[in-house]
mmCIF file of C-alpha atoms and ligand atoms in Angstrom:
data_model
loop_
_atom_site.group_PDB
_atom_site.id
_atom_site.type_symbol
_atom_site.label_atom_id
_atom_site.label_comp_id
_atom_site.label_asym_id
_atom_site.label_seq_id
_atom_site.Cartn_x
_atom_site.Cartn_y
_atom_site.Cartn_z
ATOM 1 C CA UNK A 773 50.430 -70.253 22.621
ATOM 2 C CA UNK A 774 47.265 -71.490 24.060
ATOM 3 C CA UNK A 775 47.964 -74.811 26.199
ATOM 4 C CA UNK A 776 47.373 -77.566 24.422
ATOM 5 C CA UNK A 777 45.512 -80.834 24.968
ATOM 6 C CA UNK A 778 45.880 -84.414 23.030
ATOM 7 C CA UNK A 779 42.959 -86.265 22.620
ATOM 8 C CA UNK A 780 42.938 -89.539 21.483
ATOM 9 C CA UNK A 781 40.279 -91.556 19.425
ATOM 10 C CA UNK A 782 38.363 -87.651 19.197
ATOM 11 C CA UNK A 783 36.589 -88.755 16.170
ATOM 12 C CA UNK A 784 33.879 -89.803 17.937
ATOM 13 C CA UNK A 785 31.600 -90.363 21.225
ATOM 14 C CA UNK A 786 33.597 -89.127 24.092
ATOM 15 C CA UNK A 787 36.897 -87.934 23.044
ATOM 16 C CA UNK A 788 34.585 -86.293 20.072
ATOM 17 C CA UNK A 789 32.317 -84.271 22.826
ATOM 18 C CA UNK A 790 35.576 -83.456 25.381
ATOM 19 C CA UNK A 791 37.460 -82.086 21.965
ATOM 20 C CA UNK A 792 34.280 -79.523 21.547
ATOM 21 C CA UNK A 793 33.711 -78.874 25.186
ATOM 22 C CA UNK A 794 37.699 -77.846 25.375
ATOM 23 C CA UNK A 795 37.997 -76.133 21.774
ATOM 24 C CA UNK A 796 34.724 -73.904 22.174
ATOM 25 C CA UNK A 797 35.858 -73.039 25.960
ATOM 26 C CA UNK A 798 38.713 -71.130 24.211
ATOM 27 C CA UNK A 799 41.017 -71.962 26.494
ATOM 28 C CA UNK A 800 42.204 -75.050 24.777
ATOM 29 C CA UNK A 801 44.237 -75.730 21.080
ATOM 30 C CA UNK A 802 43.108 -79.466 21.045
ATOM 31 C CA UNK A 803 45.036 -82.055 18.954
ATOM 32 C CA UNK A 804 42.532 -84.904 17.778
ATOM 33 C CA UNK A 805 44.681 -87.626 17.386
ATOM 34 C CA UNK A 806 42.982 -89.974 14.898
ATOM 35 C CA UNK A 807 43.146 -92.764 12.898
ATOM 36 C CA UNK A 808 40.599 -91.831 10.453
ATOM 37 C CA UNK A 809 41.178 -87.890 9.349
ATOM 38 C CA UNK A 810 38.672 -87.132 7.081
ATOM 39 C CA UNK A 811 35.927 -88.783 9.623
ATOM 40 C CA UNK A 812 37.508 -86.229 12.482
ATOM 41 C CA UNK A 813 37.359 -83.220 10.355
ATOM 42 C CA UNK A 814 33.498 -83.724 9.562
ATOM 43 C CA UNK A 815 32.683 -84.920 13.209
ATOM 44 C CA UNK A 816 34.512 -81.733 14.150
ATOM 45 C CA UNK A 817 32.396 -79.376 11.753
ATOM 46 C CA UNK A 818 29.611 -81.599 12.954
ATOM 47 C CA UNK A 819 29.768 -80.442 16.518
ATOM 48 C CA UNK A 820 30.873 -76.897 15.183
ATOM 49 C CA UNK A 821 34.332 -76.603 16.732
ATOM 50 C CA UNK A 822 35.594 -73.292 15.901
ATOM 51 C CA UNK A 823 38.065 -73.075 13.210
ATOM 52 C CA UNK A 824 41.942 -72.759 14.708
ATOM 53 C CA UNK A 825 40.802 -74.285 17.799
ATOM 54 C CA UNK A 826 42.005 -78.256 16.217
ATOM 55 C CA UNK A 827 44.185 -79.903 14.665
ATOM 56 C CA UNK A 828 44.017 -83.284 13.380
ATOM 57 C CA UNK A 829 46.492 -85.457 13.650
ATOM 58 C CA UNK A 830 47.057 -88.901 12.365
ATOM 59 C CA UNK A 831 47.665 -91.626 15.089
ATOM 60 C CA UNK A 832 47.023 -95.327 14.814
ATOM 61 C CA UNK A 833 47.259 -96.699 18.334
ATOM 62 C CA UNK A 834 46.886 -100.570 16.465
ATOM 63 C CA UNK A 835 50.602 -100.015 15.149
ATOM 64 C CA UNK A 836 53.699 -98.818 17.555
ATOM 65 C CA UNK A 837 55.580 -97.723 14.426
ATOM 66 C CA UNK A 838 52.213 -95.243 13.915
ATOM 67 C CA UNK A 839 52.468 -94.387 17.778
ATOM 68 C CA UNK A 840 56.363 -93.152 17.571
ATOM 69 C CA UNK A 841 55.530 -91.539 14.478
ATOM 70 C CA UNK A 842 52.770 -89.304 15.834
ATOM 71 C CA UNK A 843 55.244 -88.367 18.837
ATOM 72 C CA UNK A 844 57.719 -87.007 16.198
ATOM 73 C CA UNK A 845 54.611 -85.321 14.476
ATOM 74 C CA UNK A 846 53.798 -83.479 17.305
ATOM 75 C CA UNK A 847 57.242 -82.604 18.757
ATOM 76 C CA UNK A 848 57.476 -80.883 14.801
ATOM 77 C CA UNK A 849 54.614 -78.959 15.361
ATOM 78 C CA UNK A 850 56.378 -76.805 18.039
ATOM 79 C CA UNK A 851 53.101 -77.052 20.012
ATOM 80 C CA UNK A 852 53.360 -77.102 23.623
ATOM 81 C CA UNK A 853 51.387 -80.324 25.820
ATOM 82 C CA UNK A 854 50.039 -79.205 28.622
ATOM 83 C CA UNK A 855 47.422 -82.420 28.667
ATOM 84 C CA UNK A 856 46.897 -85.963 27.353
ATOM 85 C CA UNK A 857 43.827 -87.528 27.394
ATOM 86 C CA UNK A 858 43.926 -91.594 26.199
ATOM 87 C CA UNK A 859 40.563 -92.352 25.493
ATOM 88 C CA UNK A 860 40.699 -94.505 22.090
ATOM 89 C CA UNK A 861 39.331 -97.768 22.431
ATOM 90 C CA UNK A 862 38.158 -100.854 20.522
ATOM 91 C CA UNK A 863 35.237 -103.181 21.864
ATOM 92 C CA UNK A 864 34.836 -106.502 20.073
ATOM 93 C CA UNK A 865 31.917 -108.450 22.311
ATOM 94 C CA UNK A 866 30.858 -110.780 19.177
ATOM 95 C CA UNK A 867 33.898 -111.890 17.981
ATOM 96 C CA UNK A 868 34.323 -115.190 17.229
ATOM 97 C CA UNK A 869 38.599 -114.873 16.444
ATOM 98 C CA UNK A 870 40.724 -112.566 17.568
ATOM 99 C CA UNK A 871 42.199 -109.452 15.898
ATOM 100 C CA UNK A 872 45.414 -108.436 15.572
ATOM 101 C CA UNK A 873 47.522 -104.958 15.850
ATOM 102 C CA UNK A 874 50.049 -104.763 13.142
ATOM 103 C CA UNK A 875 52.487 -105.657 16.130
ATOM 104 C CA UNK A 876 50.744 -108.635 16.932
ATOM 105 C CA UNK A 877 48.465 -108.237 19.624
ATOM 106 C CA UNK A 878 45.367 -108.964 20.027
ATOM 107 C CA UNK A 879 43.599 -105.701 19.207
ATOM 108 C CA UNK A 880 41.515 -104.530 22.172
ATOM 109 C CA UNK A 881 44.742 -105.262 24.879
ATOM 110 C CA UNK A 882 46.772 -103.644 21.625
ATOM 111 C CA UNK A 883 45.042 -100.687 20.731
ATOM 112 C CA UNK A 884 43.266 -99.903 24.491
ATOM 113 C CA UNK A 885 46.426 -100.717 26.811
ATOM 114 C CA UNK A 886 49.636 -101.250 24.635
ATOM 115 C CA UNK A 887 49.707 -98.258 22.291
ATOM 116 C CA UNK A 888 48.726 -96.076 24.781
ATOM 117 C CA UNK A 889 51.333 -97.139 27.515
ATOM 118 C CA UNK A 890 53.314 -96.106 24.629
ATOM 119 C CA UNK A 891 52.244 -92.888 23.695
ATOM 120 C CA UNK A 892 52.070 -91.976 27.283
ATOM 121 C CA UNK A 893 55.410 -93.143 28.136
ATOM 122 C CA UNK A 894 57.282 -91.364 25.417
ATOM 123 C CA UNK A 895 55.064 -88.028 26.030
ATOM 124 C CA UNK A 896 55.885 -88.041 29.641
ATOM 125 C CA UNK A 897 59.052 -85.648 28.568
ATOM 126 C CA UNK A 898 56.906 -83.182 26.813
ATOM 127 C CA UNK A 899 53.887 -83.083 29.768
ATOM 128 C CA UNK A 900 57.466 -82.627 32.211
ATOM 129 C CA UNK A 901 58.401 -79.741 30.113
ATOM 130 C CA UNK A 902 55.041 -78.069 29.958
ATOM 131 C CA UNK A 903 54.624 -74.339 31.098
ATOM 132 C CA UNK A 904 51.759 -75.496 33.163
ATOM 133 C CA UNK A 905 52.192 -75.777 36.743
ATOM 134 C CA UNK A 906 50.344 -79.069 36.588
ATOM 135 C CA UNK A 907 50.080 -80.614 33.626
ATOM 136 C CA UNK A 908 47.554 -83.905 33.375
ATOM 137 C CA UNK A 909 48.073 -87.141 32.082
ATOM 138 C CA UNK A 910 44.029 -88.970 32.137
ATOM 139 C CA UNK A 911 43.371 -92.145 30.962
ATOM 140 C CA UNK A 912 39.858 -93.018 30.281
ATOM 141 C CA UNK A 913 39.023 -96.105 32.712
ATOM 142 C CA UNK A 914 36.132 -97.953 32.675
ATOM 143 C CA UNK A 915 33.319 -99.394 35.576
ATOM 144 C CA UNK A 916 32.917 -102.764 33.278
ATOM 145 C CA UNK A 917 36.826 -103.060 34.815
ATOM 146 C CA UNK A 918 35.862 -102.877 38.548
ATOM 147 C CA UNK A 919 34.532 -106.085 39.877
ATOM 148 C CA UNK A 920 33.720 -104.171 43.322
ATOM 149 C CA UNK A 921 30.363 -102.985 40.460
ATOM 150 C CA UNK A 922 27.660 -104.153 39.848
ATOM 151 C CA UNK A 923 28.050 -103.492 35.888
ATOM 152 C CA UNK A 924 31.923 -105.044 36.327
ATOM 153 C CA UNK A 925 30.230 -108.099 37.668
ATOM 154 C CA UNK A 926 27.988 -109.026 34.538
ATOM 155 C CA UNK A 927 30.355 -112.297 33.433
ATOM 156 C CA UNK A 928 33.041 -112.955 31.710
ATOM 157 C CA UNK A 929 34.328 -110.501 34.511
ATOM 158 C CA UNK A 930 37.969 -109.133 33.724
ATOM 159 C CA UNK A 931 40.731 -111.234 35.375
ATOM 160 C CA UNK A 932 44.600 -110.393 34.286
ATOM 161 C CA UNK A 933 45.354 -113.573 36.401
ATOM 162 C CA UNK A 934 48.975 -114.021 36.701
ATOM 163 C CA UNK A 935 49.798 -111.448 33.351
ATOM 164 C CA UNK A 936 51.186 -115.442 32.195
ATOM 165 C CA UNK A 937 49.647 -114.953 28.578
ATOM 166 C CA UNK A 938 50.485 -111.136 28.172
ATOM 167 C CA UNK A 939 54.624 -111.844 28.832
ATOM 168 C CA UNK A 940 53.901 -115.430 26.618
ATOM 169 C CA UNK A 941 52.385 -113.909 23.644
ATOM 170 C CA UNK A 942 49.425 -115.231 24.666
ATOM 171 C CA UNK A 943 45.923 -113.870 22.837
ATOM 172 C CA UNK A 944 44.345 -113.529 26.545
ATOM 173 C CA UNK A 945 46.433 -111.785 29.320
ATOM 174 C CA UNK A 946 45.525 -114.109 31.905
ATOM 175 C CA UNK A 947 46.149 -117.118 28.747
ATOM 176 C CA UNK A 948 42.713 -118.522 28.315
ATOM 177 C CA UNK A 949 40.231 -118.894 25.380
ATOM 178 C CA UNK A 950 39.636 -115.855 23.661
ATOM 179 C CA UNK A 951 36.770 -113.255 24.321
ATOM 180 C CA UNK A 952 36.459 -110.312 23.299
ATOM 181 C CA UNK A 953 34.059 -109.158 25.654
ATOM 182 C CA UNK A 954 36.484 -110.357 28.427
ATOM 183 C CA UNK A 955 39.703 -109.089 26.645
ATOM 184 C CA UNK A 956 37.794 -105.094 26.374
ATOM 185 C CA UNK A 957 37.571 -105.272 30.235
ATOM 186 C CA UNK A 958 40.726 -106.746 30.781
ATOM 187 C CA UNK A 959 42.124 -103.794 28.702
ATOM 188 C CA UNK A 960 40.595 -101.031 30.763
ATOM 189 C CA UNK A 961 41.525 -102.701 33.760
ATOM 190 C CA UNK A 962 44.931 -102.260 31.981
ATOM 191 C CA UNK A 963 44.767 -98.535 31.270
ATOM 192 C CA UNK A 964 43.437 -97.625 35.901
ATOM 193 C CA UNK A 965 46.599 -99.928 36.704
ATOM 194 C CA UNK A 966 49.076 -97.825 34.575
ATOM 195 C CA UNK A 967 47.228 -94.599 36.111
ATOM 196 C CA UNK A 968 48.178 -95.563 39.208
ATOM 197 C CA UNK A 969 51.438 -97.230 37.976
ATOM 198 C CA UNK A 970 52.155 -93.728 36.825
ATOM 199 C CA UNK A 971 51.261 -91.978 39.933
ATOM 200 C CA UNK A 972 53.708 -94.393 42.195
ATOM 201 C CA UNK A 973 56.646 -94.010 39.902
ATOM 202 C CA UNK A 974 56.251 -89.862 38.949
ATOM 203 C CA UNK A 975 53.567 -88.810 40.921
ATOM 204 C CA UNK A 976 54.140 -86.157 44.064
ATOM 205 C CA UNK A 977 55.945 -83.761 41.090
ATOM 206 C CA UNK A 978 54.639 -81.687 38.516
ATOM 207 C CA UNK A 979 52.583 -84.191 36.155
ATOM 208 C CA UNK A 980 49.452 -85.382 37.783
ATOM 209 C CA UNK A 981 47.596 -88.227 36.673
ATOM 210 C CA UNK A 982 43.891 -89.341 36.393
ATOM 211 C CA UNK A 983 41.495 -91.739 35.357
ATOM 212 C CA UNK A 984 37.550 -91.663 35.389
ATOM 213 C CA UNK A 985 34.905 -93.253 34.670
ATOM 214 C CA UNK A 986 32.381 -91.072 32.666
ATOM 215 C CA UNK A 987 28.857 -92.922 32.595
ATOM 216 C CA UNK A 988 27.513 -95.079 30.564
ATOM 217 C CA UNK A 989 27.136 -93.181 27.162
ATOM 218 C CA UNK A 990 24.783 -96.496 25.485
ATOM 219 C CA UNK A 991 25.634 -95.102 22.185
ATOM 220 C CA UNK A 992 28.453 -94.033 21.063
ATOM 221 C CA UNK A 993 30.539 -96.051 18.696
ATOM 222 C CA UNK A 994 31.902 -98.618 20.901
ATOM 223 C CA UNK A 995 28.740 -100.794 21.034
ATOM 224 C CA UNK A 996 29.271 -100.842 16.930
ATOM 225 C CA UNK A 997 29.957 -104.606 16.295
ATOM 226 C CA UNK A 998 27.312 -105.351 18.944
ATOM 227 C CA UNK A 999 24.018 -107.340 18.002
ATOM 228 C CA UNK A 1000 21.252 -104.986 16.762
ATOM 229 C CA UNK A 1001 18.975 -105.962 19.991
ATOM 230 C CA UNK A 1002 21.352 -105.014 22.050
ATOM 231 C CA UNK A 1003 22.196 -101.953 20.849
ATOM 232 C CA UNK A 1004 18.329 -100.794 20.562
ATOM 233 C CA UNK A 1005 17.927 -102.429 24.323
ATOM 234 C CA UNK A 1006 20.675 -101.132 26.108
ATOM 235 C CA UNK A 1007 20.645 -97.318 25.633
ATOM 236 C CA UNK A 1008 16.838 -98.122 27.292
ATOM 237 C CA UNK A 1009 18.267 -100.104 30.275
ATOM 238 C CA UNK A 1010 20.572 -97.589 31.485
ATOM 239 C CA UNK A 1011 18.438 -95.287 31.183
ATOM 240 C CA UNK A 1012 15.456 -96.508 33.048
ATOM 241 C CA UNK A 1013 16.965 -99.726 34.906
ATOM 242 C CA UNK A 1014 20.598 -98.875 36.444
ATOM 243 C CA UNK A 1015 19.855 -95.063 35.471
ATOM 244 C CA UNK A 1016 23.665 -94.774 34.991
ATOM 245 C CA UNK A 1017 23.163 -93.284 31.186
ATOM 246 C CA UNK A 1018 24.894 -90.415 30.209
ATOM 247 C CA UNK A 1019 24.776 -88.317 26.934
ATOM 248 C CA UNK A 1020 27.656 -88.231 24.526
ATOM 249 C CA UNK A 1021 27.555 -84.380 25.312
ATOM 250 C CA UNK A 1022 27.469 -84.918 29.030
ATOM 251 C CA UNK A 1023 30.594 -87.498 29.407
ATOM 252 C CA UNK A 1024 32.549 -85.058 27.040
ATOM 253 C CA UNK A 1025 31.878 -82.242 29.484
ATOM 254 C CA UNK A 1026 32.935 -84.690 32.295
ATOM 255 C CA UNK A 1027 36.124 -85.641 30.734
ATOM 256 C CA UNK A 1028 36.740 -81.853 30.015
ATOM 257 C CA UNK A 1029 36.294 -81.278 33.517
ATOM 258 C CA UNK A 1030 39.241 -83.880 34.403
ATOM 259 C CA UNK A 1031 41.658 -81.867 31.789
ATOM 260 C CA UNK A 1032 40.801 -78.534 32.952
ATOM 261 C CA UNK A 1033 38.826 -77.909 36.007
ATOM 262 C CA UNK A 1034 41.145 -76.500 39.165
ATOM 263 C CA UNK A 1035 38.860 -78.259 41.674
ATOM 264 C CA UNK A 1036 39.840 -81.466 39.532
ATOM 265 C CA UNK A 1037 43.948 -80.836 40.013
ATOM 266 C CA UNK A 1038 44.551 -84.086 42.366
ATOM 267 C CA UNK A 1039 46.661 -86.580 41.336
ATOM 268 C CA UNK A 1040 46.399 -90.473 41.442
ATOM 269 C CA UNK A 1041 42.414 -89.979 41.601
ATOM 270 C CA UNK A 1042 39.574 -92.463 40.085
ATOM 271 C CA UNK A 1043 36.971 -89.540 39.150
ATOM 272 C CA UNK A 1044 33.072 -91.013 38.839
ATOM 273 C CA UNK A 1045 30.331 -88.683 38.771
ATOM 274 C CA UNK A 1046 26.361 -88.914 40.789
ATOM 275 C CA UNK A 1047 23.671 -87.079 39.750
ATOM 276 C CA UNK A 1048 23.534 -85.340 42.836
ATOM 277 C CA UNK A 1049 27.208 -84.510 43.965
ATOM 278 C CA UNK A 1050 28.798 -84.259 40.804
ATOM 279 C CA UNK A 1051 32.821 -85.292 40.367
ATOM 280 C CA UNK A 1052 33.794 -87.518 43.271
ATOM 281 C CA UNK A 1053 36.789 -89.690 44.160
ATOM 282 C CA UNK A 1054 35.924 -93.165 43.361
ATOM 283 C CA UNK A 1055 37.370 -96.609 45.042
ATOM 284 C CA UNK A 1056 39.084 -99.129 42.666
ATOM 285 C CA UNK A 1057 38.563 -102.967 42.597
ATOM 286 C CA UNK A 1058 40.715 -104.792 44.102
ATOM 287 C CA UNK A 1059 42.159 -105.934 41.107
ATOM 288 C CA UNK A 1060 43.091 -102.248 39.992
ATOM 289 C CA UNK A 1061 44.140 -101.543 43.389
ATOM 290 C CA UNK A 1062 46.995 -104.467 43.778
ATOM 291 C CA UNK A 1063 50.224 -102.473 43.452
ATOM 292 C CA UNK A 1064 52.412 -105.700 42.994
ATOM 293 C CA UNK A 1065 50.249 -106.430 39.918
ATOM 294 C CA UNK A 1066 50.247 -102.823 38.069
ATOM 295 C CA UNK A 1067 54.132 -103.136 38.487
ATOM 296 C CA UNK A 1068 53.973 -106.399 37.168
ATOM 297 C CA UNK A 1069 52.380 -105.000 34.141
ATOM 298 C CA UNK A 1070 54.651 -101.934 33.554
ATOM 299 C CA UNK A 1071 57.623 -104.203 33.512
ATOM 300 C CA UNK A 1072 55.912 -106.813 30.634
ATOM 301 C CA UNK A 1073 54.324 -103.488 28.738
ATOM 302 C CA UNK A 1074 57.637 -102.124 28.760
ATOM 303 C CA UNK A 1075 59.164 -105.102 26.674
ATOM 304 C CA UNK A 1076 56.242 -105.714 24.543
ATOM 305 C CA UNK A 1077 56.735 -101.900 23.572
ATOM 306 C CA UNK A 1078 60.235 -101.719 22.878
ATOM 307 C CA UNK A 1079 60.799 -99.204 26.012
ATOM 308 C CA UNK A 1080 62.852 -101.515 27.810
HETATM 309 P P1 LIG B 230 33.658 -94.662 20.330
HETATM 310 O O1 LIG B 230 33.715 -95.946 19.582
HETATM 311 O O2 LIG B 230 32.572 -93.698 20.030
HETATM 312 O O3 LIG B 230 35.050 -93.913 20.212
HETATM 313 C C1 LIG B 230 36.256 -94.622 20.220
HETATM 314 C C2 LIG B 230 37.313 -93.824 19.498
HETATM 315 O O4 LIG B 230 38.527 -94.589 19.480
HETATM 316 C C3 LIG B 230 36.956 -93.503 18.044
HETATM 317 O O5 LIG B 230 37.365 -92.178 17.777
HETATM 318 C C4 LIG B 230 37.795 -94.499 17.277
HETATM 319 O O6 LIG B 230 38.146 -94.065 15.975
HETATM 320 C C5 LIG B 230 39.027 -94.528 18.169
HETATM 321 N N1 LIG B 230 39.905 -95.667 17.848
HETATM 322 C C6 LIG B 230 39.612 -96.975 17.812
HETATM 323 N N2 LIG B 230 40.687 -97.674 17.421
HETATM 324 C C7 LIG B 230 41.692 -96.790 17.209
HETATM 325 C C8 LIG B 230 43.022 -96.897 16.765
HETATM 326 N N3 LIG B 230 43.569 -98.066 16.441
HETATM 327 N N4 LIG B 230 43.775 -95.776 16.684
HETATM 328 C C9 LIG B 230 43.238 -94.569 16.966
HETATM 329 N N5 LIG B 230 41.969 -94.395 17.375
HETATM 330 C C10 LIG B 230 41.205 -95.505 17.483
HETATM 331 O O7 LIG B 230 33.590 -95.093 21.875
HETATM 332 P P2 LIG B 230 33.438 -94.225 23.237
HETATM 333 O O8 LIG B 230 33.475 -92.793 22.961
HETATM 334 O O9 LIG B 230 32.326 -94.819 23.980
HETATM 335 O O10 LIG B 230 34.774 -94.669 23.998
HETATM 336 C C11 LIG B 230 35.762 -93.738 24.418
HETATM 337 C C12 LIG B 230 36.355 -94.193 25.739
HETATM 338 O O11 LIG B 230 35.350 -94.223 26.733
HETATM 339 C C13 LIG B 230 36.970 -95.592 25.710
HETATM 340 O O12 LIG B 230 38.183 -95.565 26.439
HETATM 341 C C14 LIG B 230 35.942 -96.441 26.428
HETATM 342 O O13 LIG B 230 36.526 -97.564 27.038
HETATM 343 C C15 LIG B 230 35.449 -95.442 27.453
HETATM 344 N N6 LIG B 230 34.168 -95.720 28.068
HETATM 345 C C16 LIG B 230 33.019 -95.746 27.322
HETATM 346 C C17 LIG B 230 31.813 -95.994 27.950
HETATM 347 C C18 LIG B 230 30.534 -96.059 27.193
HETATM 348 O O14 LIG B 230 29.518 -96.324 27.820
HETATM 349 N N7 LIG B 230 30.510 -95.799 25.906
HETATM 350 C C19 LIG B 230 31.749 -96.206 29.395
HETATM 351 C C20 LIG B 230 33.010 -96.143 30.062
HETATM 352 C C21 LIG B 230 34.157 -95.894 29.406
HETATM 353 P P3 LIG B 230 37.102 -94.170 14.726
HETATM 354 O O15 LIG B 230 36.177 -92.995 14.872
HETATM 355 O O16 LIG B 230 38.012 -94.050 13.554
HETATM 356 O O17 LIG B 230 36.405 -95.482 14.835
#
């Protein structure tokens, strides 16, 4: 068996372009763990992924039930995991009310942080049991998350304050108003504290762990439910303004490069890219790099997910 690769949310923009990147190296059998499978078949015919070199598989990270039944799914298969790349996410800037996972979450800190601490936890076993040397664990961070940027400084900035609304049921983690602008970065914020929550408590053995930020890519999906002006504007400003835009094609090969590349095989690492240097090592924000806090919000995931 080839080694195999989850992918989650590979039905489009940059678990999409990572999915072909791996399947046409033919090196990788790539699960595309999706909530919509008829939109991941197409999207993978779309970008001509070679037959036998996918499989879609349903996953809905807005529902824990759909989470532990995916898990069971794939342990069926027989396949072996060798990587697991959590990239799905939601982005809800213009929302005027929250959303909710069928759990009861709101559905960015649901769907971005939640399910996926789930899914990651349970798969730990399987990554452990891989006949990789290193197997990798990445989750897809974010720079909107790192207030030490100038993108993660563009207001409302994320803030998990004391994690007071996450372990009250709270809509907001830090229990304030909602926004959804504000609850998106909080969630990524979310996913490079459980990287490096995951490299304290198993790192130094054979699963390494990784998170990156890939670029901006102005237009993929996420910026769907964004106003119209924005999404004709933006694309332009990174590109010409901050010059941090990256294609849909280059961010897959990026996060391709985090699942497979040897020179890539340290653990506990925030990968960004430059145009010049390629791959580099990246400092977190404060925030992201307060230990106490990425404990803190292990321990409250942990409940909130049935794990403990
Ligand atoms: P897209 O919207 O193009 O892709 C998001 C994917 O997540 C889609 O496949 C979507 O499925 C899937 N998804 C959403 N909700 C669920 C769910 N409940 N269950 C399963 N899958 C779900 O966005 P991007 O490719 O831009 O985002 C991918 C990652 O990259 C995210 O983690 C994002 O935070 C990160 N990122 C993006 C940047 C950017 O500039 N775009 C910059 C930095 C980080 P469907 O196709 O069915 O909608």
């Amino acid at each position: 068996q080839k080694p195999t690769v989850i992918i989650t949310g590979a039905s489009s923009g940059l678990g999409l372009n990572a999915a072909a990147a791996l399947a046409k190296s033919g090196e990788w059998h790539v699960i595309m763990a999706c909530r919509d499978f008829s939109k991941a078949i197409s999207q993978a015919k779309r970008l001509g992924l070679p037959s036998g070199s996918y499989t879609v598989m349903h996953l809905d990270l807005a529902s824990l039930d759909s989470v532990r039944q995916f898990v069971d799914a794939f342990r069926a298969s027989g396949r072996r995991l060798d990587s697991l790349v959590c990239n799905a996410a939601v982005y809800l800037p213009t929302a005027k009310e929250p959303r909710f996972t069928a759990d009861g979450f709101e559905l960015s800190v649901g769907t971005n942080h939640l399910g996926h601490f789930l899914l990651a936890n349970l798969l730990m076993k399987d990554l452990e049991g891989s006949p990789s040397a290193n197997p990798r664990m990445v989750i897809v961070g974010s720079i909107t998350g790192n207030t030490n940027t100038m993108a993660g400084n563009v207001p409302p900035k994320a803030d998990l304050g004391d994690l007071s609304g996450l372990s009250a049921g709270s809509v907001m983690i830090d229990g304030k108003e909602f926004d959804g602008a504000k609850a998106y970065k909080d969630s990524k914020v979310c996913n490079m504290l459980t990287m490096r929550e995951f490299e304290r408590r198993f790192g130094g053995k054979k699963v390494h762990f990784a998170s990156l930020y890939p670029g901006c890519i102005a237009e993929t999906g996420l910026f769907r439910e964004h106003y119209g002006v924005f999404k004709t504007l933006f694309p332009l400003f990174q590109k010409y303004v901050t010059k941090g835009y990256v294609s849909e094609e280059e961010a897959g090969k990026r996060l391709a490069q985090v699942v497979s590349d040897p020179a890539l095989n340290k653990s506990g690492v925030y990968w960004s890219w430059s145009n010049t240097k390629g791959a580099f090592e990246n400092q977190v924000s404060e925030e992201v790099a307060d230990d106490g806090k990425g404990t803190k919000l292990w321990e409250i995931s942990e409940k909130l997910v049935g794990l403990a």
